[in-house]
Amino acid sequence: SQTIHQWPATLVQPVGSPLSLECTVEGTSNPNLYWYRQAAGRGLQLLFYSVGIGQISSEVPQNLSASRPQDRQFILSSKKLLLSDSGFYLCAWSSKGRSGELFFGEGSRLTVL
Amino acid sequence: KQEVTQIPAALSVPEGENLVLNCSFTDSAIYNLQWFRQDPGKGLTSLLLIQSSQREQTSGRLNASLDKSSGRSTLYIAASQPGDSATYLCAVRPGANSKLTFGKGITLSVRP
């Protein structure tokens, strides 16, 4: 069966520090991968998605970047965090098959102080 | 642009009640619709996926229906339990290679 792992679960970082959140998927190959951010009262916002290694699409301009160095690894990064980067970050995957069902990781809570 | 609405934002019911959660979308040309559950501080768990050609899907005490012509989906929860307390989100995928558009969710509280 397929599983998705996301870490760290909780992170407290000072303004201006770098960020790296990692996500890996097991039990499938060539998945579509996604990074979402969830802010209170604002719903889920798609940040990045990837259909393959090295292929990244950004949905909104921001202080963050994403990379996909391996087929089942997706990384969310920042060189210098802003207060506004605080939030709950969720990694997700879907297969390229017909169903298109989306599966989420457990999330990473980022607090920027 | 597809918009997904879930009303009300919060709902409180006594244990044992059968309940319906509503989801409406503005563009009826969809590929599929997915219902999720989210517990506080956790990720989203997929509950049911309905393809555009389907009218409903069932899993245990959950039944989701889809009416594309009216732009509506409902999630029916039978014999609700306190463990059903969570936020329920619906999401619409416009096309096979499109991204999902999410509603803001309904926070359900089932009172013992």
PDB file of C-alpha atoms in Angstrom:
ATOM      1  CA  SER A   1       0.000   0.000   0.000  1.00  0.00           C
ATOM      2  CA  GLN A   2       1.030   3.585  -0.501  1.00  0.00           C
ATOM      3  CA  THR A   3       2.147   5.834   2.327  1.00  0.00           C
ATOM      4  CA  ILE A   4       3.265   9.409   2.565  1.00  0.00           C
ATOM      5  CA  HIS A   5       5.667  10.740   5.179  1.00  0.00           C
ATOM      6  CA  GLN A   6       6.229  14.354   6.002  1.00  0.00           C
ATOM      7  CA  TRP A   7       8.687  15.905   8.486  1.00  0.00           C
ATOM      8  CA  PRO A   8       9.308  17.623  10.739  1.00  0.00           C
ATOM      9  CA  ALA A   9       5.841  17.656  12.301  1.00  0.00           C
ATOM     10  CA  THR A  10       6.502  20.879  14.197  1.00  0.00           C
ATOM     11  CA  LEU A  11       9.030  23.611  13.601  1.00  0.00           C
ATOM     12  CA  VAL A  12       9.695  26.935  15.333  1.00  0.00           C
ATOM     13  CA  GLN A  13      12.086  29.178  13.440  1.00  0.00           C
ATOM     14  CA  PRO A  14      13.286  32.797  13.789  1.00  0.00           C
ATOM     15  CA  VAL A  15      12.626  35.336  11.074  1.00  0.00           C
ATOM     16  CA  GLY A  16      15.355  35.245   8.454  1.00  0.00           C
ATOM     17  CA  SER A  17      16.340  31.626   9.042  1.00  0.00           C
ATOM     18  CA  PRO A  18      16.195  28.958   6.309  1.00  0.00           C
ATOM     19  CA  LEU A  19      13.540  26.284   5.981  1.00  0.00           C
ATOM     20  CA  SER A  20      13.442  22.749   4.679  1.00  0.00           C
ATOM     21  CA  LEU A  21      10.365  20.540   4.855  1.00  0.00           C
ATOM     22  CA  GLU A  22      10.577  17.080   3.367  1.00  0.00           C
ATOM     23  CA  CYS A  23       8.001  14.701   2.007  1.00  0.00           C
ATOM     24  CA  THR A  24       8.403  11.181   0.650  1.00  0.00           C
ATOM     25  CA  VAL A  25       5.916   8.773  -0.845  1.00  0.00           C
ATOM     26  CA  GLU A  26       6.277   5.012  -0.705  1.00  0.00           C
ATOM     27  CA  GLY A  27       4.559   2.234  -2.595  1.00  0.00           C
ATOM     28  CA  THR A  28       4.024   4.045  -5.886  1.00  0.00           C
ATOM     29  CA  SER A  29       6.093   5.450  -8.713  1.00  0.00           C
ATOM     30  CA  ASN A  30       5.919   8.627 -10.794  1.00  0.00           C
ATOM     31  CA  PRO A  31       3.296  10.304  -8.605  1.00  0.00           C
ATOM     32  CA  ASN A  32       2.089  13.872  -8.899  1.00  0.00           C
ATOM     33  CA  LEU A  33       3.257  15.727  -5.786  1.00  0.00           C
ATOM     34  CA  TYR A  34       1.828  18.833  -4.137  1.00  0.00           C
ATOM     35  CA  TRP A  35       2.584  21.320  -1.371  1.00  0.00           C
ATOM     36  CA  TYR A  36      -0.367  23.086   0.236  1.00  0.00           C
ATOM     37  CA  ARG A  37      -0.569  25.654   3.002  1.00  0.00           C
ATOM     38  CA  GLN A  38      -3.530  25.873   5.324  1.00  0.00           C
ATOM     39  CA  ALA A  39      -4.153  29.085   7.210  1.00  0.00           C
ATOM     40  CA  ALA A  40      -6.971  29.581   9.692  1.00  0.00           C
ATOM     41  CA  GLY A  41     -10.096  30.846   7.977  1.00  0.00           C
ATOM     42  CA  ARG A  42      -8.488  30.851   4.550  1.00  0.00           C
ATOM     43  CA  GLY A  43      -8.738  27.239   3.495  1.00  0.00           C
ATOM     44  CA  LEU A  44      -6.180  25.242   1.565  1.00  0.00           C
ATOM     45  CA  GLN A  45      -3.867  27.075  -0.790  1.00  0.00           C
ATOM     46  CA  LEU A  46      -1.884  25.166  -3.412  1.00  0.00           C
ATOM     47  CA  LEU A  47       1.732  26.359  -3.382  1.00  0.00           C
ATOM     48  CA  PHE A  48       3.588  24.008  -5.733  1.00  0.00           C
ATOM     49  CA  TYR A  49       2.954  20.885  -7.735  1.00  0.00           C
ATOM     50  CA  SER A  50       5.225  18.519  -9.632  1.00  0.00           C
ATOM     51  CA  VAL A  51       4.510  15.929 -12.311  1.00  0.00           C
ATOM     52  CA  GLY A  52       8.056  14.553 -12.397  1.00  0.00           C
ATOM     53  CA  ILE A  53      11.680  14.903 -11.264  1.00  0.00           C
ATOM     54  CA  GLY A  54      12.856  18.468 -11.611  1.00  0.00           C
ATOM     55  CA  GLN A  55       9.455  19.660 -12.869  1.00  0.00           C
ATOM     56  CA  ILE A  56       7.994  22.230 -10.487  1.00  0.00           C
ATOM     57  CA  SER A  57       5.065  24.567 -11.038  1.00  0.00           C
ATOM     58  CA  SER A  58       4.408  27.448  -8.687  1.00  0.00           C
ATOM     59  CA  GLU A  59       0.865  28.589  -8.070  1.00  0.00           C
ATOM     60  CA  VAL A  60       1.540  31.798  -6.171  1.00  0.00           C
ATOM     61  CA  PRO A  61       4.508  34.141  -5.968  1.00  0.00           C
ATOM     62  CA  GLN A  62       6.065  33.905  -2.545  1.00  0.00           C
ATOM     63  CA  ASN A  63       9.116  33.501  -0.377  1.00  0.00           C
ATOM     64  CA  LEU A  64       9.169  29.724  -0.808  1.00  0.00           C
ATOM     65  CA  SER A  65      10.548  27.293  -3.364  1.00  0.00           C
ATOM     66  CA  ALA A  66      10.147  23.583  -4.024  1.00  0.00           C
ATOM     67  CA  SER A  67      12.358  20.881  -5.461  1.00  0.00           C
ATOM     68  CA  ARG A  68      11.922  17.276  -6.496  1.00  0.00           C
ATOM     69  CA  PRO A  69      15.354  15.650  -6.499  1.00  0.00           C
ATOM     70  CA  GLN A  70      13.985  12.098  -6.675  1.00  0.00           C
ATOM     71  CA  ASP A  71      10.823  10.533  -8.037  1.00  0.00           C
ATOM     72  CA  ARG A  72       9.117  10.220  -4.663  1.00  0.00           C
ATOM     73  CA  GLN A  73      10.728  13.086  -2.736  1.00  0.00           C
ATOM     74  CA  PHE A  74       9.388  16.613  -2.569  1.00  0.00           C
ATOM     75  CA  ILE A  75      11.071  19.396  -0.601  1.00  0.00           C
ATOM     76  CA  LEU A  76       9.743  22.812   0.400  1.00  0.00           C
ATOM     77  CA  SER A  77      12.402  25.424   1.136  1.00  0.00           C
ATOM     78  CA  SER A  78      13.040  29.013   1.984  1.00  0.00           C
ATOM     79  CA  LYS A  79      16.303  30.919   2.246  1.00  0.00           C
ATOM     80  CA  LYS A  80      14.924  33.530   4.667  1.00  0.00           C
ATOM     81  CA  LEU A  81      11.658  32.994   6.506  1.00  0.00           C
ATOM     82  CA  LEU A  82       9.123  35.765   7.018  1.00  0.00           C
ATOM     83  CA  LEU A  83       6.528  36.026   9.774  1.00  0.00           C
ATOM     84  CA  SER A  84       3.855  35.505   7.132  1.00  0.00           C
ATOM     85  CA  ASP A  85       5.297  32.069   6.298  1.00  0.00           C
ATOM     86  CA  SER A  86       3.842  30.672   9.516  1.00  0.00           C
ATOM     87  CA  GLY A  87       1.181  28.073   8.891  1.00  0.00           C
ATOM     88  CA  PHE A  88       0.316  24.433   8.458  1.00  0.00           C
ATOM     89  CA  TYR A  89       2.013  22.857   5.443  1.00  0.00           C
ATOM     90  CA  LEU A  90       0.659  19.744   3.823  1.00  0.00           C
ATOM     91  CA  CYS A  91       2.257  17.476   1.274  1.00  0.00           C
ATOM     92  CA  ALA A  92       0.023  15.378  -0.976  1.00  0.00           C
ATOM     93  CA  TRP A  93       0.267  12.953  -3.846  1.00  0.00           C
ATOM     94  CA  SER A  94      -1.943  11.530  -6.555  1.00  0.00           C
ATOM     95  CA  SER A  95      -1.381   8.914  -9.199  1.00  0.00           C
ATOM     96  CA  LYS A  96      -1.466   9.677 -12.892  1.00  0.00           C
ATOM     97  CA  GLY A  97      -4.165   7.064 -13.317  1.00  0.00           C
ATOM     98  CA  ARG A  98      -7.821   7.698 -13.960  1.00  0.00           C
ATOM     99  CA  SER A  99      -9.034   8.159 -10.409  1.00  0.00           C
ATOM    100  CA  GLY A 100      -6.887  11.174  -9.505  1.00  0.00           C
ATOM    101  CA  GLU A 101      -7.576  10.617  -5.815  1.00  0.00           C
ATOM    102  CA  LEU A 102      -5.490  12.905  -3.620  1.00  0.00           C
ATOM    103  CA  PHE A 103      -3.752  11.646  -0.457  1.00  0.00           C
ATOM    104  CA  PHE A 104      -2.240  13.875   2.201  1.00  0.00           C
ATOM    105  CA  GLY A 105       0.582  13.624   4.695  1.00  0.00           C
ATOM    106  CA  GLU A 106       0.215  14.463   8.371  1.00  0.00           C
ATOM    107  CA  GLY A 107       1.297  18.064   7.954  1.00  0.00           C
ATOM    108  CA  SER A 108       4.052  20.305   9.342  1.00  0.00           C
ATOM    109  CA  ARG A 109       3.249  23.166  11.688  1.00  0.00           C
ATOM    110  CA  LEU A 110       5.653  26.073  11.095  1.00  0.00           C
ATOM    111  CA  THR A 111       5.827  28.987  13.493  1.00  0.00           C
ATOM    112  CA  VAL A 112       8.067  31.880  12.554  1.00  0.00           C
ATOM    113  CA  LEU A 113       8.964  34.182  15.461  1.00  0.00           C
TER     114      LEU A 113
ATOM    115  CA  LYS B   1     -13.215  29.950 -12.217  1.00  0.00           C
ATOM    116  CA  GLN B   2     -14.524  27.088 -10.095  1.00  0.00           C
ATOM    117  CA  GLU B   3     -15.694  28.018  -6.594  1.00  0.00           C
ATOM    118  CA  VAL B   4     -16.612  25.530  -3.880  1.00  0.00           C
ATOM    119  CA  THR B   5     -18.858  26.504  -0.970  1.00  0.00           C
ATOM    120  CA  GLN B   6     -19.657  24.613   2.194  1.00  0.00           C
ATOM    121  CA  ILE B   7     -22.396  25.971   4.429  1.00  0.00           C
ATOM    122  CA  PRO B   8     -22.723  26.107   7.384  1.00  0.00           C
ATOM    123  CA  ALA B   9     -19.152  26.520   8.591  1.00  0.00           C
ATOM    124  CA  ALA B  10     -19.930  24.666  11.820  1.00  0.00           C
ATOM    125  CA  LEU B  11     -22.538  22.179  12.954  1.00  0.00           C
ATOM    126  CA  SER B  12     -23.337  20.589  16.320  1.00  0.00           C
ATOM    127  CA  VAL B  13     -25.592  17.551  16.624  1.00  0.00           C
ATOM    128  CA  PRO B  14     -26.468  14.990  19.315  1.00  0.00           C
ATOM    129  CA  GLU B  15     -25.039  11.511  19.042  1.00  0.00           C
ATOM    130  CA  GLY B  16     -27.079   9.077  16.960  1.00  0.00           C
ATOM    131  CA  GLU B  17     -28.483  11.659  14.569  1.00  0.00           C
ATOM    132  CA  ASN B  18     -28.312  11.120  10.808  1.00  0.00           C
ATOM    133  CA  LEU B  19     -26.877  14.201   9.158  1.00  0.00           C
ATOM    134  CA  VAL B  20     -26.119  15.703   5.775  1.00  0.00           C
ATOM    135  CA  LEU B  21     -23.187  17.935   4.927  1.00  0.00           C
ATOM    136  CA  ASN B  22     -23.573  20.068   1.819  1.00  0.00           C
ATOM    137  CA  CYS B  23     -21.066  21.110  -0.824  1.00  0.00           C
ATOM    138  CA  SER B  24     -21.882  23.327  -3.796  1.00  0.00           C
ATOM    139  CA  PHE B  25     -19.738  24.229  -6.812  1.00  0.00           C
ATOM    140  CA  THR B  26     -20.213  26.809  -9.528  1.00  0.00           C
ATOM    141  CA  ASP B  27     -19.043  24.960 -12.661  1.00  0.00           C
ATOM    142  CA  SER B  28     -20.810  21.673 -13.363  1.00  0.00           C
ATOM    143  CA  ALA B  29     -18.083  20.476 -15.745  1.00  0.00           C
ATOM    144  CA  ILE B  30     -16.064  18.475 -13.237  1.00  0.00           C
ATOM    145  CA  TYR B  31     -13.831  15.415 -13.460  1.00  0.00           C
ATOM    146  CA  ASN B  32     -14.377  14.188  -9.918  1.00  0.00           C
ATOM    147  CA  LEU B  33     -15.262  15.312  -6.402  1.00  0.00           C
ATOM    148  CA  GLN B  34     -13.553  14.182  -3.227  1.00  0.00           C
ATOM    149  CA  TRP B  35     -14.616  14.358   0.419  1.00  0.00           C
ATOM    150  CA  PHE B  36     -11.986  14.599   3.159  1.00  0.00           C
ATOM    151  CA  ARG B  37     -11.934  14.510   6.929  1.00  0.00           C
ATOM    152  CA  GLN B  38      -9.470  16.547   8.984  1.00  0.00           C
ATOM    153  CA  ASP B  39      -8.896  16.138  12.701  1.00  0.00           C
ATOM    154  CA  PRO B  40      -7.388  19.095  14.608  1.00  0.00           C
ATOM    155  CA  GLY B  41      -3.697  19.509  13.865  1.00  0.00           C
ATOM    156  CA  LYS B  42      -3.681  16.611  11.418  1.00  0.00           C
ATOM    157  CA  GLY B  43      -3.566  16.088   7.696  1.00  0.00           C
ATOM    158  CA  LEU B  44      -6.565  15.378   5.485  1.00  0.00           C
ATOM    159  CA  THR B  45      -7.905  11.846   5.196  1.00  0.00           C
ATOM    160  CA  SER B  46      -9.676  10.885   1.996  1.00  0.00           C
ATOM    161  CA  LEU B  47     -13.179   9.598   2.683  1.00  0.00           C
ATOM    162  CA  LEU B  48     -14.860   9.186  -0.679  1.00  0.00           C
ATOM    163  CA  LEU B  49     -14.099   9.952  -4.304  1.00  0.00           C
ATOM    164  CA  ILE B  50     -16.921  10.326  -6.820  1.00  0.00           C
ATOM    165  CA  GLN B  51     -16.094  10.325 -10.518  1.00  0.00           C
ATOM    166  CA  SER B  52     -18.144  12.581 -12.800  1.00  0.00           C
ATOM    167  CA  SER B  53     -19.952   9.566 -14.249  1.00  0.00           C
ATOM    168  CA  GLN B  54     -21.075   8.355 -10.816  1.00  0.00           C
ATOM    169  CA  ARG B  55     -24.053   9.454  -8.727  1.00  0.00           C
ATOM    170  CA  GLU B  56     -22.906   8.202  -5.339  1.00  0.00           C
ATOM    171  CA  GLN B  57     -20.291   6.336  -3.353  1.00  0.00           C
ATOM    172  CA  THR B  58     -20.615   4.535  -0.028  1.00  0.00           C
ATOM    173  CA  SER B  59     -18.143   3.588   2.678  1.00  0.00           C
ATOM    174  CA  GLY B  60     -19.509   2.204   5.919  1.00  0.00           C
ATOM    175  CA  ARG B  61     -21.794   4.822   7.515  1.00  0.00           C
ATOM    176  CA  LEU B  62     -20.832   7.404   4.892  1.00  0.00           C
ATOM    177  CA  ASN B  63     -22.610   8.035   1.628  1.00  0.00           C
ATOM    178  CA  ALA B  64     -21.668  10.771  -0.797  1.00  0.00           C
ATOM    179  CA  SER B  65     -23.866  11.833  -3.686  1.00  0.00           C
ATOM    180  CA  LEU B  66     -23.145  13.972  -6.706  1.00  0.00           C
ATOM    181  CA  ASP B  67     -25.561  16.044  -8.792  1.00  0.00           C
ATOM    182  CA  LYS B  68     -23.507  17.843 -11.423  1.00  0.00           C
ATOM    183  CA  SER B  69     -26.437  19.592 -13.046  1.00  0.00           C
ATOM    184  CA  SER B  70     -27.283  21.406  -9.834  1.00  0.00           C
ATOM    185  CA  GLY B  71     -23.658  21.776  -8.741  1.00  0.00           C
ATOM    186  CA  ARG B  72     -24.134  19.932  -5.485  1.00  0.00           C
ATOM    187  CA  SER B  73     -22.722  17.083  -3.479  1.00  0.00           C
ATOM    188  CA  THR B  74     -23.870  15.819  -0.106  1.00  0.00           C
ATOM    189  CA  LEU B  75     -22.105  13.698   2.472  1.00  0.00           C
ATOM    190  CA  TYR B  76     -24.542  11.643   4.508  1.00  0.00           C
ATOM    191  CA  ILE B  77     -23.381  10.337   7.883  1.00  0.00           C
ATOM    192  CA  ALA B  78     -25.616   7.721   9.460  1.00  0.00           C
ATOM    193  CA  ALA B  79     -25.960   7.266  13.204  1.00  0.00           C
ATOM    194  CA  SER B  80     -23.373   9.904  14.065  1.00  0.00           C
ATOM    195  CA  GLN B  81     -20.860   9.230  16.856  1.00  0.00           C
ATOM    196  CA  PRO B  82     -18.614  11.523  18.911  1.00  0.00           C
ATOM    197  CA  GLY B  83     -15.682  10.082  16.958  1.00  0.00           C
ATOM    198  CA  ASP B  84     -17.136  11.645  13.818  1.00  0.00           C
ATOM    199  CA  SER B  85     -16.298  15.091  15.213  1.00  0.00           C
ATOM    200  CA  ALA B  86     -13.890  16.696  12.744  1.00  0.00           C
ATOM    201  CA  THR B  87     -13.773  19.131   9.861  1.00  0.00           C
ATOM    202  CA  TYR B  88     -15.138  17.792   6.579  1.00  0.00           C
ATOM    203  CA  LEU B  89     -13.898  19.298   3.323  1.00  0.00           C
ATOM    204  CA  CYS B  90     -15.023  18.729  -0.222  1.00  0.00           C
ATOM    205  CA  ALA B  91     -12.854  19.369  -3.252  1.00  0.00           C
ATOM    206  CA  VAL B  92     -13.601  19.470  -6.959  1.00  0.00           C
ATOM    207  CA  ARG B  93     -11.239  18.549  -9.778  1.00  0.00           C
ATOM    208  CA  PRO B  94     -12.291  20.334 -12.996  1.00  0.00           C
ATOM    209  CA  GLY B  95     -10.313  18.132 -15.382  1.00  0.00           C
ATOM    210  CA  ALA B  96      -8.123  15.039 -15.381  1.00  0.00           C
ATOM    211  CA  ASN B  97      -4.916  17.069 -15.095  1.00  0.00           C
ATOM    212  CA  SER B  98      -6.363  19.963 -13.141  1.00  0.00           C
ATOM    213  CA  LYS B  99      -5.736  20.890  -9.539  1.00  0.00           C
ATOM    214  CA  LEU B 100      -8.387  20.523  -6.890  1.00  0.00           C
ATOM    215  CA  THR B 101     -10.461  23.443  -5.690  1.00  0.00           C
ATOM    216  CA  PHE B 102     -11.312  23.078  -2.008  1.00  0.00           C
ATOM    217  CA  GLY B 103     -14.176  24.320   0.085  1.00  0.00           C
ATOM    218  CA  LYS B 104     -13.356  25.801   3.480  1.00  0.00           C
ATOM    219  CA  GLY B 105     -14.896  22.879   5.308  1.00  0.00           C
ATOM    220  CA  ILE B 106     -17.630  22.200   7.833  1.00  0.00           C
ATOM    221  CA  THR B 107     -16.575  21.656  11.443  1.00  0.00           C
ATOM    222  CA  LEU B 108     -18.805  18.975  12.906  1.00  0.00           C
ATOM    223  CA  SER B 109     -19.243  18.377  16.612  1.00  0.00           C
ATOM    224  CA  VAL B 110     -21.198  15.312  17.726  1.00  0.00           C
ATOM    225  CA  ARG B 111     -22.312  15.636  21.358  1.00  0.00           C
ATOM    226  CA  PRO B 112     -22.432  12.477  23.520  1.00  0.00           C
TER     227      PRO B 112
END
